[in-house]
Tab-separated table of C-alpha atoms in Angstrom:
chain	number	residue	atom	x	y	z
A	1	MET	CA	66.016	79.636	69.155
A	2	ALA	CA	63.748	76.596	69.826
A	3	SER	CA	64.191	76.955	73.603
A	4	ALA	CA	63.759	80.732	73.611
A	5	PRO	CA	60.912	82.102	75.736
A	6	THR	CA	57.796	83.438	74.098
A	7	ILE	CA	57.838	87.228	74.217
A	8	PHE	CA	54.917	89.627	74.050
A	9	ALA	CA	54.409	93.389	74.026
A	10	LEU	CA	52.110	96.182	73.009
A	11	SER	CA	53.297	97.049	69.488
A	12	SER	CA	51.030	100.017	68.815
A	13	GLY	CA	50.908	103.433	70.463
A	14	SER	CA	50.053	103.881	74.106
A	15	PRO	CA	46.347	103.715	75.047
A	16	PRO	CA	43.808	105.130	74.794
A	17	SER	CA	43.405	104.562	71.065
A	18	GLY	CA	40.865	103.149	68.653
A	19	VAL	CA	42.801	99.900	68.250
A	20	SER	CA	45.788	98.429	70.079
A	21	VAL	CA	48.022	95.653	68.696
A	22	ILE	CA	49.609	93.099	71.024
A	23	ARG	CA	52.299	90.940	69.433
A	24	LEU	CA	53.655	87.557	70.530
A	25	SER	CA	56.626	85.601	69.186
A	26	GLY	CA	58.133	82.277	70.178
A	27	PRO	CA	57.300	78.592	70.559
A	28	GLY	CA	54.344	79.259	72.855
A	29	ALA	CA	52.756	82.093	70.847
A	30	PHE	CA	49.913	80.031	69.386
A	31	ALA	CA	49.104	78.313	72.691
A	32	ALA	CA	49.025	81.672	74.483
A	33	LEU	CA	46.675	83.070	71.863
A	34	ALA	CA	44.424	79.996	72.003
A	35	ALA	CA	44.183	80.253	75.787
A	36	LEU	CA	42.377	83.571	75.395
A	37	ALA	CA	40.797	83.361	71.931
A	38	GLY	CA	39.920	79.676	71.586
A	39	LYS	CA	39.968	77.973	68.202
A	40	PRO	CA	42.633	79.490	65.925
A	41	GLY	CA	41.889	80.801	62.465
A	42	LYS	CA	43.787	80.032	59.267
A	43	PRO	CA	47.353	81.329	59.079
A	44	ARG	CA	47.735	84.980	58.025
A	45	GLN	CA	43.965	85.592	58.114
A	46	LEU	CA	42.332	87.940	60.610
A	47	VAL	CA	39.476	86.297	62.520
A	48	LEU	CA	37.060	87.821	65.032
A	49	ARG	CA	37.181	86.151	68.441
A	50	ASN	CA	35.814	86.687	71.955
A	51	LEU	CA	38.733	87.043	74.341
A	52	LYS	CA	38.166	85.384	77.732
A	53	ASP	CA	40.207	84.842	80.879
A	54	SER	CA	41.272	81.199	80.636
A	55	LEU	CA	40.729	80.663	84.396
A	56	THR	CA	37.575	82.655	85.192
A	57	HIS	CA	36.106	82.606	81.661
A	58	GLU	CA	35.278	86.269	82.128
A	59	ALA	CA	34.845	88.184	78.849
A	60	ILE	CA	37.625	90.696	78.244
A	61	ASP	CA	37.041	92.035	74.718
A	62	ARG	CA	35.981	91.111	71.198
A	63	ALA	CA	39.010	91.394	68.936
A	64	LEU	CA	40.696	90.369	65.699
A	65	THR	CA	43.417	87.718	65.955
A	66	VAL	CA	45.957	86.422	63.440
A	67	ARG	CA	48.711	83.772	63.355
A	68	PHE	CA	51.971	83.757	61.380
A	69	PRO	CA	53.588	80.270	61.462
A	70	ALA	CA	57.388	80.002	61.377
A	71	PRO	CA	59.473	80.576	59.375
A	72	HIS	CA	57.251	82.902	57.352
A	73	SER	CA	56.878	85.610	59.968
A	74	PHE	CA	58.660	88.820	60.887
A	75	THR	CA	60.852	87.133	63.513
A	76	GLY	CA	61.121	83.750	61.776
A	77	GLU	CA	59.345	82.195	64.776
A	78	ASP	CA	55.659	81.455	65.379
A	79	CYS	CA	54.042	84.874	65.772
A	80	ALA	CA	50.560	85.974	66.762
A	81	GLU	CA	48.780	89.296	67.088
A	82	ILE	CA	45.663	90.547	68.837
A	83	HIS	CA	44.012	93.695	67.481
A	84	CYS	CA	41.839	94.757	70.409
A	85	HIS	CA	40.080	97.927	71.536
A	86	GLY	CA	42.704	100.400	72.669
A	87	SER	CA	41.635	101.098	76.230
A	88	ARG	CA	44.162	100.952	79.051
A	89	ALA	CA	42.016	98.478	80.954
A	90	VAL	CA	41.803	95.993	78.057
A	91	VAL	CA	45.508	96.238	77.180
A	92	ASP	CA	46.651	95.958	80.796
A	93	ARG	CA	44.445	92.902	81.407
A	94	LEU	CA	45.719	91.085	78.312
A	95	LEU	CA	49.362	91.838	79.106
A	96	THR	CA	48.845	90.655	82.694
A	97	LEU	CA	47.309	87.376	81.509
A	98	PHE	CA	50.121	86.703	79.031
A	99	GLY	CA	52.706	87.502	81.706
A	100	ALA	CA	51.178	84.891	84.007
A	101	MET	CA	51.527	82.123	81.405
A	102	GLU	CA	54.428	79.726	81.753
A	103	GLY	CA	57.255	80.420	79.281
A	104	CYS	CA	56.005	83.922	78.412
A	105	ARG	CA	57.635	87.222	79.321
A	106	LEU	CA	57.463	90.875	78.304
A	107	ALA	CA	59.719	91.696	75.374
A	108	GLU	CA	62.779	93.899	75.803
A	109	PRO	CA	63.346	96.980	73.589
A	110	GLY	CA	63.856	95.885	69.977
A	111	GLU	CA	63.663	92.181	70.850
A	112	PHE	CA	61.247	91.250	68.047
A	113	THR	CA	63.583	92.822	65.487
A	114	ARG	CA	66.616	91.261	67.158
A	115	ARG	CA	65.063	87.809	66.785
A	116	ALA	CA	64.362	88.573	63.127
A	117	PHE	CA	68.078	89.342	62.712
A	118	GLU	CA	69.221	86.269	64.633
A	119	ASN	CA	66.928	84.046	62.585
A	120	GLY	CA	68.247	85.418	59.281
A	121	ARG	CA	65.119	87.362	58.339
A	122	LEU	CA	67.016	90.660	58.254
A	123	ASP	CA	70.640	91.731	58.018
A	124	LEU	CA	72.062	94.464	60.236
A	125	THR	CA	71.644	97.230	57.661
A	126	GLN	CA	67.940	96.357	57.316
A	127	VAL	CA	67.583	96.444	61.101
A	128	GLU	CA	69.112	99.925	61.053
A	129	GLY	CA	66.644	100.862	58.315
A	130	ILE	CA	63.758	99.897	60.599
A	131	GLY	CA	65.217	102.062	63.351
A	132	ASP	CA	65.635	104.950	60.910
A	133	LEU	CA	62.044	104.556	59.712
A	134	ILE	CA	60.722	104.704	63.276
A	135	ALA	CA	62.748	107.887	63.858
A	136	ALA	CA	62.041	109.500	60.441
A	137	GLN	CA	60.784	113.089	60.677
A	138	THR	CA	60.753	114.130	57.016
A	139	GLU	CA	59.653	112.645	53.708
A	140	ALA	CA	63.258	112.358	52.517
A	141	GLN	CA	64.205	110.434	55.670
A	142	ARG	CA	61.211	108.130	55.230
A	143	ARG	CA	62.181	107.305	51.641
A	144	GLN	CA	65.781	106.649	52.647
A	145	ALA	CA	64.803	104.429	55.584
A	146	VAL	CA	62.329	102.376	53.524
A	147	ARG	CA	64.954	101.672	50.859
A	148	ARG	CA	67.465	100.560	53.479
A	149	MET	CA	64.861	98.472	55.323
A	150	GLN	CA	63.852	96.769	52.069
A	151	GLY	CA	67.453	95.733	51.417
A	152	ALA	CA	68.842	98.343	49.010
A	153	LEU	CA	72.214	98.160	50.770
A	154	ALA	CA	71.890	94.574	52.034
A	155	GLY	CA	71.506	93.240	48.487
A	156	ARG	CA	74.626	95.032	47.302
A	157	LEU	CA	76.642	93.798	50.288
A	158	LYS	CA	75.568	90.222	49.630
A	159	ASP	CA	76.526	90.481	45.948
A	160	TRP	CA	79.928	92.066	46.680
A	161	ARG	CA	80.734	89.557	49.393
A	162	GLU	CA	79.805	86.553	47.253
A	163	ARG	CA	81.992	87.825	44.414
A	164	ILE	CA	84.939	88.413	46.746
A	165	ILE	CA	84.518	84.942	48.250
A	166	GLY	CA	84.569	83.554	44.710
A	167	LEU	CA	87.877	85.325	44.081
A	168	ARG	CA	89.240	84.000	47.378
A	169	ALA	CA	88.300	80.480	46.340
A	170	GLU	CA	90.299	80.876	43.126
A	171	VAL	CA	93.412	81.932	45.044
A	172	GLU	CA	93.097	79.470	47.909
A	173	ALA	CA	92.529	76.559	45.507
A	174	ARG	CA	95.938	77.302	44.007
A	175	LEU	CA	97.510	77.551	47.459
A	176	ASP	CA	95.971	74.337	48.780
A	177	PHE	CA	96.018	72.193	45.648
A	178	ALA	CA	98.968	73.535	43.672
A	179	ASP	CA	100.187	70.013	43.030
A	180	GLU	CA	96.879	68.785	41.624
A	181	GLY	CA	96.728	68.457	37.853
A	182	ASP	CA	93.181	69.818	37.518
A	183	VAL	CA	94.016	73.176	39.157
A	184	ALA	CA	95.634	75.705	36.814
A	185	SER	CA	98.660	77.515	38.230
A	186	ALA	CA	97.734	80.901	36.745
A	187	LEU	CA	94.753	82.951	37.889
A	188	PRO	CA	91.958	83.586	35.342
A	189	ALA	CA	92.699	86.351	32.845
A	190	THR	CA	89.804	88.442	34.193
A	191	PHE	CA	90.877	88.158	37.841
A	192	ALA	CA	92.507	91.601	38.135
A	193	ALA	CA	89.627	93.250	36.264
A	194	GLN	CA	87.121	91.684	38.668
A	195	ILE	CA	88.965	93.156	41.651
A	196	THR	CA	89.044	96.582	40.014
A	197	THR	CA	85.322	96.428	39.186
A	198	LEU	CA	84.452	95.516	42.775
A	199	LYS	CA	86.595	98.348	44.158
A	200	ASP	CA	85.022	100.852	41.762
A	201	GLU	CA	81.495	99.779	42.742
A	202	ILE	CA	82.233	100.122	46.448
A	203	GLU	CA	83.880	103.513	45.965
A	204	ALA	CA	80.847	104.664	43.955
A	205	ALA	CA	78.634	103.698	46.897
A	206	LEU	CA	80.962	105.565	49.265
A	207	ALA	CA	80.585	108.679	47.127
A	208	GLY	CA	76.944	108.817	48.224
A	209	PHE	CA	77.813	108.954	51.932
A	210	SER	CA	77.638	112.751	52.209
A	211	SER	CA	74.179	112.899	50.665
A	212	GLY	CA	73.034	109.958	52.761
A	213	ARG	CA	74.241	111.625	55.940
A	214	LEU	CA	72.481	114.878	55.049
A	215	ILE	CA	69.201	112.987	54.713
A	216	ARG	CA	69.558	110.935	57.868
A	217	GLU	CA	71.173	113.447	60.247
A	218	GLY	CA	69.948	116.674	58.674
A	219	VAL	CA	71.696	119.657	57.101
A	220	ARG	CA	73.624	121.355	59.924
A	221	VAL	CA	73.214	125.133	59.633
A	222	ALA	CA	74.945	127.626	61.937
A	223	ILE	CA	73.502	131.140	62.237
A	224	ALA	CA	76.514	133.349	62.960
A	225	GLY	CA	77.499	136.987	63.098
A	226	SER	CA	78.323	139.807	65.440
A	227	PRO	CA	76.199	140.547	68.538
A	228	ASN	CA	72.726	141.952	67.777
A	229	ALA	CA	72.867	140.886	64.118
A	230	GLY	CA	69.407	139.290	64.403
A	231	LYS	CA	70.465	135.652	64.784
A	232	SER	CA	67.990	134.673	67.496
A	233	THR	CA	65.150	136.515	65.755
A	234	LEU	CA	65.868	134.563	62.563
A	235	LEU	CA	65.894	131.262	64.447
A	236	ASN	CA	62.545	132.082	66.056
A	237	ARG	CA	61.052	133.086	62.681
A	238	LEU	CA	62.175	129.835	61.010
A	239	ALA	CA	61.036	127.722	63.982
A	240	LYS	CA	57.745	129.663	64.236
A	241	SER	CA	58.264	129.770	67.992
A	242	ASP	CA	59.961	131.966	70.611
A	243	ILE	CA	62.740	129.476	71.284
A	244	ALA	CA	65.629	131.897	71.684
A	245	ILE	CA	65.598	134.956	73.977
A	246	VAL	CA	65.776	138.192	71.996
A	247	THR	CA	66.870	141.492	73.604
A	248	ALA	CA	68.715	144.632	72.532
A	249	ILE	CA	71.519	143.752	74.941
A	250	ALA	CA	74.644	142.514	73.159
A	251	GLY	CA	75.767	139.074	74.307
A	252	THR	CA	72.285	137.805	75.287
A	253	THR	CA	72.894	134.449	73.592
A	254	ARG	CA	75.621	132.656	75.549
A	255	ASP	CA	75.224	129.072	74.325
A	256	VAL	CA	74.379	127.211	71.119
A	257	ILE	CA	70.637	126.662	70.709
A	258	GLU	CA	69.745	123.909	68.213
A	259	VAL	CA	66.362	123.447	66.575
A	260	PRO	CA	65.443	120.579	64.205
A	261	LEU	CA	63.196	121.730	61.366
A	262	ASP	CA	61.406	120.186	58.410
A	263	LEU	CA	61.716	122.613	55.508
A	264	GLY	CA	59.876	121.314	52.468
A	265	GLY	CA	60.484	117.663	53.323
A	266	TYR	CA	64.189	118.071	54.130
A	267	PHE	CA	65.619	117.845	57.629
A	268	PHE	CA	67.648	120.782	58.943
A	269	VAL	CA	69.318	121.349	62.304
A	270	LEU	CA	69.610	125.120	62.807
A	271	ALA	CA	71.913	126.479	65.491
A	272	ASP	CA	71.699	129.958	66.971
A	273	THR	CA	75.167	130.925	68.189
A	274	ALA	CA	76.663	133.581	70.429
A	275	GLY	CA	77.730	136.837	68.816
A	276	LEU	CA	81.329	136.693	67.641
A	277	ARG	CA	83.507	139.287	69.330
A	278	ALA	CA	86.461	139.626	71.683
A	279	THR	CA	85.231	139.841	75.282
A	280	ALA	CA	86.632	139.744	78.807
A	281	ASP	CA	83.450	138.100	80.160
A	282	PRO	CA	84.442	134.445	80.767
A	283	ILE	CA	80.878	133.155	80.219
A	284	GLU	CA	80.427	135.058	76.954
A	285	SER	CA	83.934	134.023	75.905
A	286	GLU	CA	82.952	130.372	76.326
A	287	GLY	CA	79.829	131.072	74.242
A	288	VAL	CA	82.013	132.485	71.452
A	289	ARG	CA	84.261	129.405	71.617
A	290	ARG	CA	81.231	127.133	71.295
A	291	ALA	CA	79.908	129.233	68.419
A	292	GLU	CA	83.191	128.826	66.553
A	293	ALA	CA	83.147	125.060	67.194
A	294	ARG	CA	79.580	124.840	65.889
A	295	ILE	CA	80.562	126.732	62.735
A	296	GLU	CA	83.380	124.249	62.120
A	297	ALA	CA	80.940	121.306	62.464
A	298	SER	CA	78.320	122.770	60.098
A	299	ASP	CA	77.417	122.083	56.492
A	300	LEU	CA	76.331	125.688	55.929
A	301	VAL	CA	76.823	128.997	57.758
A	302	LEU	CA	74.332	131.877	57.563
A	303	HIS	CA	76.476	134.943	58.303
A	304	LEU	CA	74.077	137.742	59.257
A	305	VAL	CA	75.112	141.347	58.647
A	306	ALA	CA	72.824	144.056	60.087
A	307	PRO	CA	72.798	147.843	59.549
A	308	ASP	CA	73.142	148.438	63.304
A	309	SER	CA	75.849	145.875	64.062
A	310	GLU	CA	79.517	145.510	63.278
A	311	ASP	CA	80.527	143.525	60.195
A	312	LEU	CA	83.170	140.869	60.644
A	313	THR	CA	84.721	137.894	58.900
A	314	VAL	CA	83.296	134.458	59.691
A	315	LEU	CA	85.882	131.743	59.154
A	316	ALA	CA	84.675	128.258	58.245
A	317	PRO	CA	86.556	125.070	57.287
A	318	LYS	CA	87.191	124.261	53.661
A	319	GLY	CA	84.085	122.820	52.048
A	320	VAL	CA	81.628	124.642	54.354
A	321	GLU	CA	79.656	127.313	52.513
A	322	VAL	CA	79.189	130.730	54.130
A	323	TRP	CA	76.241	132.857	52.989
A	324	ARG	CA	76.473	136.571	53.819
A	325	ILE	CA	72.895	137.694	54.426
A	326	GLY	CA	71.715	141.206	55.153
A	327	SER	CA	69.478	141.021	58.216
A	328	LYS	CA	67.141	143.549	59.854
A	329	GLY	CA	65.969	144.743	56.452
A	330	ASP	CA	63.218	146.688	58.249
A	331	LEU	CA	65.944	149.097	59.471
A	332	GLY	CA	67.279	149.680	55.980
A	333	GLU	CA	69.784	147.995	53.706
A	334	ALA	CA	73.140	146.922	55.104
A	335	SER	CA	75.866	149.005	53.489
A	336	VAL	CA	78.269	146.092	52.927
A	337	PRO	CA	79.229	144.233	49.739
A	338	ASP	CA	78.776	140.608	48.685
A	339	LEU	CA	75.380	139.932	50.282
A	340	LEU	CA	73.500	136.925	48.973
A	341	MET	CA	70.141	138.429	49.928
A	342	GLU	CA	68.416	140.888	52.260
A	343	ILE	CA	65.856	139.686	54.827
A	344	SER	CA	63.909	140.906	57.816
A	345	ALA	CA	63.134	138.133	60.279
A	346	LEU	CA	60.984	140.613	62.222
A	347	SER	CA	58.652	141.520	59.344
A	348	GLY	CA	59.109	138.318	57.334
A	349	ALA	CA	60.447	140.089	54.260
A	350	GLY	CA	62.737	137.826	52.204
A	351	MET	CA	62.051	134.758	54.338
A	352	GLU	CA	60.452	132.760	51.525
A	353	LEU	CA	63.521	133.419	49.387
A	354	LEU	CA	65.822	132.228	52.198
A	355	ILE	CA	63.818	129.050	52.792
A	356	ALA	CA	63.833	128.294	49.052
A	357	ALA	CA	67.613	128.747	49.013
A	358	LEU	CA	67.990	126.380	51.968
A	359	ARG	CA	65.929	123.737	50.199
A	360	GLN	CA	68.022	124.152	47.060
A	361	PHE	CA	71.158	123.695	49.158
A	362	ALA	CA	69.769	120.433	50.540
A	363	GLU	CA	68.899	119.184	47.057
A	364	ARG	CA	72.269	120.243	45.672
A	365	GLY	CA	73.995	118.440	48.525
A	366	GLY	CA	72.151	115.251	47.674
A	367	ALA	CA	69.523	115.343	50.424
A	368	GLY	CA	66.747	115.322	47.833
A	369	GLU	CA	68.007	112.240	46.024
A	370	GLU	CA	66.711	108.695	46.430
A	371	ALA	CA	70.132	107.042	46.536
A	372	GLY	CA	71.240	107.835	50.086
A	373	VAL	CA	71.330	104.401	51.730
A	374	VAL	CA	75.034	104.735	52.677
A	375	SER	CA	74.305	107.112	55.535
A	376	ARG	CA	76.006	105.988	58.747
A	377	ALA	CA	79.576	106.402	59.943
A	378	ARG	CA	79.631	102.610	60.339
A	379	ASP	CA	78.772	102.206	56.642
A	380	ARG	CA	81.618	104.476	55.640
A	381	GLU	CA	84.131	102.800	57.975
A	382	HIS	CA	83.538	99.263	56.684
A	383	LEU	CA	83.178	100.201	53.011
A	384	LEU	CA	86.438	102.154	53.193
A	385	ALA	CA	88.129	99.124	54.772
A	386	ALA	CA	86.802	96.877	51.992
A	387	ALA	CA	87.927	99.271	49.248
A	388	GLU	CA	91.410	99.607	50.810
A	389	ALA	CA	91.742	95.830	51.062
A	390	LEU	CA	90.766	95.440	47.406
A	391	THR	CA	93.368	98.057	46.475
A	392	GLY	CA	95.907	95.981	48.362
A	393	ALA	CA	94.717	92.836	46.598
A	394	ALA	CA	95.207	94.446	43.186
A	395	GLU	CA	98.816	95.229	44.166
A	396	ARG	CA	99.571	91.642	45.298
A	397	LEU	CA	98.455	89.542	42.361
A	398	LYS	CA	101.872	87.854	42.223
A	399	ALA	CA	101.918	87.016	45.945
A	400	PRO	CA	99.100	84.476	46.454
A	401	GLU	CA	99.303	84.325	50.257
A	402	LEU	CA	99.109	88.123	50.618
A	403	LEU	CA	96.438	88.327	47.912
A	404	ALA	CA	94.258	85.824	49.770
A	405	GLU	CA	94.672	87.785	53.003
A	406	GLU	CA	93.630	91.083	51.392
A	407	LEU	CA	90.547	89.422	49.886
A	408	ARG	CA	89.696	87.960	53.307
A	409	ARG	CA	89.967	91.443	54.847
A	410	ALA	CA	87.632	92.836	52.190
A	411	SER	CA	84.979	90.142	52.679
A	412	ASP	CA	85.220	90.448	56.483
A	413	ALA	CA	84.698	94.227	56.316
A	414	LEU	CA	81.510	93.722	54.298
A	415	GLY	CA	80.470	90.922	56.662
A	416	ARG	CA	80.795	93.229	59.660
A	417	LEU	CA	78.666	95.854	57.935
A	418	ALA	CA	75.938	93.285	57.218
A	419	GLY	CA	76.179	91.901	60.761
A	420	ALA	CA	77.541	88.496	59.768
A	421	ILE	CA	80.688	89.078	61.875
A	422	ASP	CA	81.146	90.708	65.301
A	423	ALA	CA	77.625	92.164	65.407
A	424	GLU	CA	76.898	91.842	69.130
A	425	ASP	CA	78.209	95.240	70.300
A	426	VAL	CA	76.494	97.057	67.436
A	427	LEU	CA	73.223	95.261	68.183
A	428	ASP	CA	73.317	96.192	71.854
A	429	ARG	CA	73.719	99.886	71.007
A	430	LEU	CA	71.183	99.811	68.211
A	431	PHE	CA	68.341	98.047	70.031
A	432	ALA	CA	68.713	100.268	73.083
A	433	GLY	CA	66.912	102.941	71.063
A	434	PHE	CA	64.039	100.728	69.906
A	435	CYS	CA	60.604	100.713	71.505
A	436	ILE	CA	59.440	97.677	73.497
A	437	GLY	CA	56.992	96.333	70.902
A	438	LYS	CA	59.430	96.410	67.982
């Protein structure tokens, strides 16, 4: 990275603001800062400096500056920051001056974090944690992202991989130096137990995937029922906004309307769906098909049953809970059995009880727990591959060549998850969603 250009960007929110932070990273970061701020301060200490155009000596602003020498910086390179007044004019002038300096260019999305990864300051799971923290909308998501960013998963991956590499070394030593007198022919007595322990630890982490996904992606809730059961009215009441059109005409909702909500610190994605019924209308029929698909993809289904609408059976896949809820309580009680509760989205009656039940569902599903760092499909894919390889290793203890190969597969799967192997495609997708100054 010694020949890499120096990058710069606005790392705080868009002006106007009280303070704006401009970040630089690369071999020319300190020189670029000195060109505008003059004599540098001590490393990692904020100092007040007059910022001047290096050519015209015109005053630009009075700001705080700080230097972070490599390798003890976020990116692992020389880094500098300017904390200036957050006006558009000041920020634009500073960015223009840095852009005119030789060897400096505007950073690409996520480039600071990418350099931190490439310089070994972060592993790929920590990079993902930073992205999750930037995108966090609820307190549970924030806690999960901070733990991942701080290395809760990275530390476990490093430990597992080092232990597997140690086991590989035991096997490969016997393959490569079988004729040497100082290498025992038999594997250590604890070898099989070590493989089993590793597999059990990885499978225990995998068991937390469902709860981790609920935190990160949200609890997917489908509001279903027959036409005019009050589905759109319920969505509007929960969202506290007139998002869905509500009329007395059956079949008004033709498509799935999704709304992300924070309910007591837990993230939910509620979906209003078309009324379920047989219909000759091709547009409404497509709405029913989409409603059924959304039900199948949900974690929970709220099946609304109203006094003035037809009752029906809502089918959901195994493992997806279906709550039968009496809606339109302002019209009277629904005369059907097995209702979990009665509500009126119009008057608000029973809504607090429903919201409390939704929060309890999230907590019961694991979304309220701290231990949800295994949260991405990529996590699950590579941990499953590692666990399967370890299972294969345990079955091939008497075939050293095959045993070594299974252990290599296990360590490579963990390496891919951490970003030590084949990380380029994942990085390209990941950093595309980052902001410029991160």
